Short mmCIF file of C-alpha atoms in Angstrom, two decimals:
data_model
loop_
_atom_site.label_atom_id
_atom_site.label_comp_id
_atom_site.label_asym_id
_atom_site.label_seq_id
_atom_site.Cartn_x
_atom_site.Cartn_y
_atom_site.Cartn_z
CA LYS A 1 124.58 -97.37 -89.11
CA ASN A 2 128.28 -96.88 -89.80
CA GLU A 3 130.70 -98.78 -87.46
CA VAL A 4 132.69 -95.54 -87.13
CA GLU A 5 131.19 -92.04 -86.90
CA GLN A 6 133.26 -88.92 -86.87
CA SER A 7 132.04 -85.43 -85.97
CA PRO A 8 132.01 -82.90 -87.30
CA GLN A 9 132.28 -83.83 -90.92
CA ASN A 10 133.63 -80.39 -91.84
CA LEU A 11 135.24 -77.82 -89.64
CA THR A 12 136.55 -74.29 -90.35
CA ALA A 13 138.60 -72.53 -87.69
CA GLN A 14 140.55 -69.42 -87.33
CA GLU A 15 144.34 -69.62 -86.77
CA GLY A 16 145.12 -70.13 -83.15
CA GLU A 17 141.82 -71.76 -82.16
CA PHE A 18 141.60 -75.04 -80.16
CA ILE A 19 140.08 -77.82 -82.31
CA THR A 20 138.45 -81.02 -81.31
CA ILE A 21 137.39 -83.87 -83.61
CA ASN A 22 135.39 -86.72 -82.19
CA CYS A 23 135.22 -90.33 -83.14
CA SER A 24 132.67 -92.90 -81.94
CA TYR A 25 132.65 -96.57 -82.88
CA SER A 26 130.41 -99.58 -82.35
CA VAL A 27 132.85 -102.49 -82.63
CA GLY A 28 135.10 -103.94 -79.98
CA ILE A 29 138.60 -102.85 -80.63
CA SER A 30 142.20 -103.43 -79.54
CA ALA A 31 143.39 -99.92 -80.46
CA LEU A 32 142.66 -96.89 -82.56
CA HIS A 33 144.63 -94.93 -85.08
CA TRP A 34 144.34 -91.32 -86.05
CA LEU A 35 145.53 -90.49 -89.58
CA GLN A 36 146.04 -87.22 -91.48
CA GLN A 37 145.32 -86.95 -95.22
CA HIS A 38 146.97 -83.99 -96.86
CA PRO A 39 145.25 -81.91 -99.53
CA GLY A 40 147.58 -83.61 -102.03
CA GLY A 41 146.17 -87.08 -100.99
CA GLY A 42 149.04 -88.42 -98.92
CA ILE A 43 148.09 -90.31 -95.72
CA VAL A 44 150.27 -90.38 -92.65
CA SER A 45 149.70 -91.97 -89.23
CA LEU A 46 149.46 -89.51 -86.38
CA PHE A 47 148.70 -91.70 -83.29
CA MET A 48 148.06 -95.27 -82.30
CA LEU A 49 146.50 -95.61 -78.86
CA SER A 50 144.74 -98.25 -76.81
CA SER A 51 144.11 -96.28 -73.66
CA GLY A 52 144.48 -92.88 -72.03
CA LYS A 53 146.06 -90.08 -73.86
CA LYS A 54 148.97 -89.38 -76.19
CA LYS A 55 150.59 -86.06 -77.13
CA HIS A 56 152.75 -85.12 -80.09
CA GLY A 57 153.62 -81.42 -80.43
CA ARG A 58 150.34 -79.56 -80.72
CA LEU A 59 148.24 -82.74 -81.23
CA ILE A 60 146.64 -84.70 -78.40
CA ALA A 61 144.64 -87.92 -78.85
CA THR A 62 142.49 -89.42 -76.11
CA ILE A 63 140.46 -92.61 -75.91
CA ASN A 64 137.86 -94.13 -73.67
CA ILE A 65 137.55 -97.80 -74.47
CA GLN A 66 134.58 -98.35 -72.23
CA GLU A 67 132.61 -95.50 -73.88
CA LYS A 68 133.93 -96.41 -77.41
CA HIS A 69 135.00 -92.88 -78.06
CA SER A 70 138.16 -91.02 -79.08
CA SER A 71 139.03 -87.45 -79.60
CA LEU A 72 141.74 -85.59 -81.45
CA HIS A 73 142.64 -82.14 -80.24
CA ILE A 74 144.81 -79.55 -81.97
CA THR A 75 146.02 -76.70 -79.87
CA ALA A 76 147.01 -73.28 -81.44
CA SER A 77 145.80 -74.36 -84.89
CA HIS A 78 147.67 -73.24 -88.00
CA PRO A 79 146.78 -73.13 -91.67
CA ARG A 80 149.22 -76.04 -92.29
CA ASP A 81 146.84 -78.20 -90.09
CA SER A 82 144.27 -78.02 -92.89
CA ALA A 83 143.74 -81.55 -93.86
CA VAL A 84 141.37 -84.55 -93.59
CA TYR A 85 141.66 -86.35 -90.23
CA ILE A 86 140.63 -90.02 -90.21
CA CYS A 87 139.79 -92.13 -87.21
CA ALA A 88 140.45 -95.85 -87.70
CA PRO A 89 139.69 -98.29 -84.86
CA ARG A 90 141.42 -101.64 -85.13
CA ASP A 91 139.12 -104.64 -85.07
CA GLY A 92 141.27 -107.73 -84.90
CA GLY A 93 143.89 -107.37 -87.59
CA LYS A 94 142.09 -104.82 -89.69
CA LEU A 95 141.56 -101.14 -89.55
CA ILE A 96 137.99 -99.73 -89.94
CA PHE A 97 138.16 -96.25 -91.39
CA GLY A 98 135.83 -93.38 -90.53
CA GLN A 99 134.75 -91.01 -93.36
CA GLY A 100 137.09 -88.30 -92.11
CA THR A 101 136.77 -84.79 -90.81
CA THR A 102 137.75 -81.97 -93.29
CA LEU A 103 139.51 -79.22 -91.35
CA GLN A 104 140.28 -75.86 -92.78
CA VAL A 105 142.27 -73.41 -90.73
CA LYS A 106 142.12 -69.84 -91.93
CA PRO A 107 144.92 -67.32 -91.24
CA ASN B 1 164.36 -94.93 -98.43
CA ALA B 2 161.49 -94.38 -100.72
CA GLY B 3 158.93 -95.85 -98.32
CA VAL B 4 155.80 -97.08 -100.24
CA THR B 5 155.58 -96.19 -103.84
CA GLN B 6 152.72 -96.75 -106.27
CA THR B 7 152.63 -96.95 -110.08
CA PRO B 8 150.95 -95.44 -111.93
CA LYS B 9 149.80 -92.16 -110.31
CA PHE B 10 146.89 -91.69 -112.68
CA ARG B 11 145.15 -93.87 -115.19
CA VAL B 12 142.06 -93.64 -117.48
CA LEU B 13 140.58 -96.92 -118.67
CA LYS B 14 137.65 -97.89 -120.83
CA THR B 15 135.09 -100.29 -119.58
CA GLY B 16 136.32 -103.87 -120.03
CA GLN B 17 140.04 -103.01 -120.15
CA SER B 18 142.49 -104.58 -117.78
CA MET B 19 145.36 -103.14 -115.85
CA THR B 20 147.70 -103.75 -112.99
CA LEU B 21 148.62 -101.39 -110.16
CA LEU B 22 152.04 -101.92 -108.62
CA CYS B 23 152.92 -101.21 -104.93
CA ALA B 24 156.36 -101.38 -103.80
CA GLN B 25 157.91 -100.96 -100.31
CA ASP B 26 161.54 -100.93 -99.29
CA MET B 27 160.97 -101.27 -95.48
CA ASN B 28 161.01 -105.09 -95.44
CA HIS B 29 157.40 -105.06 -94.16
CA GLU B 30 155.62 -108.37 -93.88
CA TYR B 31 152.06 -106.98 -94.33
CA MET B 32 150.70 -105.06 -97.32
CA TYR B 33 147.31 -103.86 -98.09
CA TRP B 34 145.18 -102.39 -100.95
CA TYR B 35 142.48 -99.91 -100.16
CA ARG B 36 140.04 -97.87 -102.21
CA GLN B 37 138.83 -94.45 -101.23
CA ASP B 38 135.54 -93.08 -102.59
CA PRO B 39 133.87 -89.76 -101.95
CA GLY B 40 131.89 -89.73 -98.75
CA MET B 41 133.21 -93.10 -97.57
CA GLY B 42 136.07 -94.21 -95.48
CA LEU B 43 138.96 -96.20 -96.92
CA ARG B 44 137.90 -99.79 -97.54
CA LEU B 45 140.14 -102.87 -97.65
CA ILE B 46 140.20 -104.71 -100.92
CA HIS B 47 142.84 -107.35 -100.41
CA TYR B 48 145.76 -107.82 -98.12
CA SER B 49 148.81 -109.97 -97.71
CA VAL B 50 150.53 -111.23 -94.51
CA GLY B 51 153.69 -112.32 -96.28
CA GLU B 52 155.39 -113.29 -99.51
CA GLY B 53 153.28 -115.75 -101.43
CA THR B 54 150.03 -115.15 -99.46
CA THR B 55 146.96 -113.05 -100.11
CA ALA B 56 143.58 -112.65 -98.50
CA LYS B 57 140.22 -110.99 -99.29
CA GLY B 58 139.22 -107.77 -97.50
CA GLU B 59 135.95 -105.94 -97.39
CA VAL B 60 135.40 -105.32 -101.12
CA PRO B 61 137.38 -107.88 -103.11
CA ASP B 62 135.02 -108.43 -105.97
CA GLY B 63 136.48 -107.46 -109.35
CA TYR B 64 140.05 -107.37 -108.22
CA ASN B 65 142.85 -109.92 -107.96
CA VAL B 66 146.21 -109.56 -106.28
CA SER B 67 149.61 -111.19 -106.12
CA ARG B 68 152.62 -111.07 -103.73
CA LEU B 69 155.33 -112.99 -105.56
CA LYS B 70 158.05 -110.87 -103.94
CA LYS B 71 158.01 -109.55 -100.38
CA GLN B 72 158.49 -105.93 -101.46
CA ASN B 73 155.81 -105.93 -104.18
CA PHE B 74 152.03 -106.20 -104.01
CA LEU B 75 150.08 -106.07 -107.30
CA LEU B 76 146.44 -105.21 -107.71
CA GLY B 77 144.74 -106.32 -110.95
CA LEU B 78 141.59 -105.35 -112.61
CA GLU B 79 140.67 -108.01 -115.26
CA SER B 80 137.72 -106.22 -116.71
CA ALA B 81 137.36 -102.62 -115.52
CA ALA B 82 133.90 -101.24 -114.62
CA PRO B 83 132.87 -97.61 -113.94
CA SER B 84 132.20 -98.63 -110.37
CA GLN B 85 135.90 -99.14 -109.94
CA THR B 86 136.51 -95.48 -110.49
CA SER B 87 138.36 -94.58 -107.30
CA VAL B 88 141.55 -93.61 -105.64
CA TYR B 89 143.59 -96.61 -104.77
CA PHE B 90 146.01 -96.68 -101.79
CA CYS B 91 148.54 -99.24 -100.95
CA ALA B 92 149.95 -99.58 -97.45
CA SER B 93 152.42 -101.76 -95.56
CA SER B 94 153.31 -102.63 -91.93
CA TRP B 95 155.55 -104.90 -89.98
CA HIS B 96 152.59 -106.75 -88.50
CA THR B 97 148.90 -106.28 -87.84
CA ASP B 98 149.59 -105.77 -84.13
CA TRP B 99 148.08 -102.56 -82.89
CA GLN B 100 151.52 -101.06 -82.21
CA ASN B 101 152.49 -101.25 -85.83
CA GLU B 102 151.91 -98.17 -87.93
CA GLN B 103 150.68 -98.59 -91.50
CA PHE B 104 152.71 -96.62 -93.99
CA PHE B 105 150.68 -95.45 -97.05
CA GLY B 106 151.62 -94.93 -100.68
CA PRO B 107 150.72 -91.70 -102.54
CA GLY B 108 147.69 -93.18 -104.18
CA THR B 109 146.62 -93.95 -107.73
CA ARG B 110 143.69 -92.18 -109.22
CA LEU B 111 141.82 -94.43 -111.66
CA THR B 112 138.94 -93.40 -113.85
CA VAL B 113 136.97 -95.99 -115.77
CA LEU B 114 134.80 -94.57 -118.57
#
């Protein structure tokens, strides 16, 4: 069983829809990162969180350490949000990466 | 600032050939990492460095060597390339491994071994 499971693996949405991507992990962690990988391949960090909720623009990330679960929400989705979203819990000094969720937002 | 850069962007090798991938960062980061990304799998850590002159093995180190002679550069070497090393390689850097520290990624190097 993978240490990090993301769901769904693939997601297609219409512009304007509210999107949720889930991440469950089995290891004990100190924090969790959400990353975005653009269609061209570049990877950028979206959030780092160890508890509660963080918001940046239309993106919201939540984490429940006890339940070993995190979610990434996108409000009012837009075609430019189309990308792969990667969950990466931090186990000690290292990140453990999920397989990613491929999101396509259609106009 | 250029951030994290990788050289080359693309490369095709024949089995048994050797090559070196160069990662450079201009943010004075202490920590640097090499990952590989394969279809259907998450990024996997190959080697990492916690400072100039130091290196350590990650999750999948076999077949690779690294060096960190200068703080700003982290080199990944393949001594005898194998088709199983066909992958996209990403370099990243950060101030520390503390959870508050973001990892900054390079654009990636797409390597094909025939």
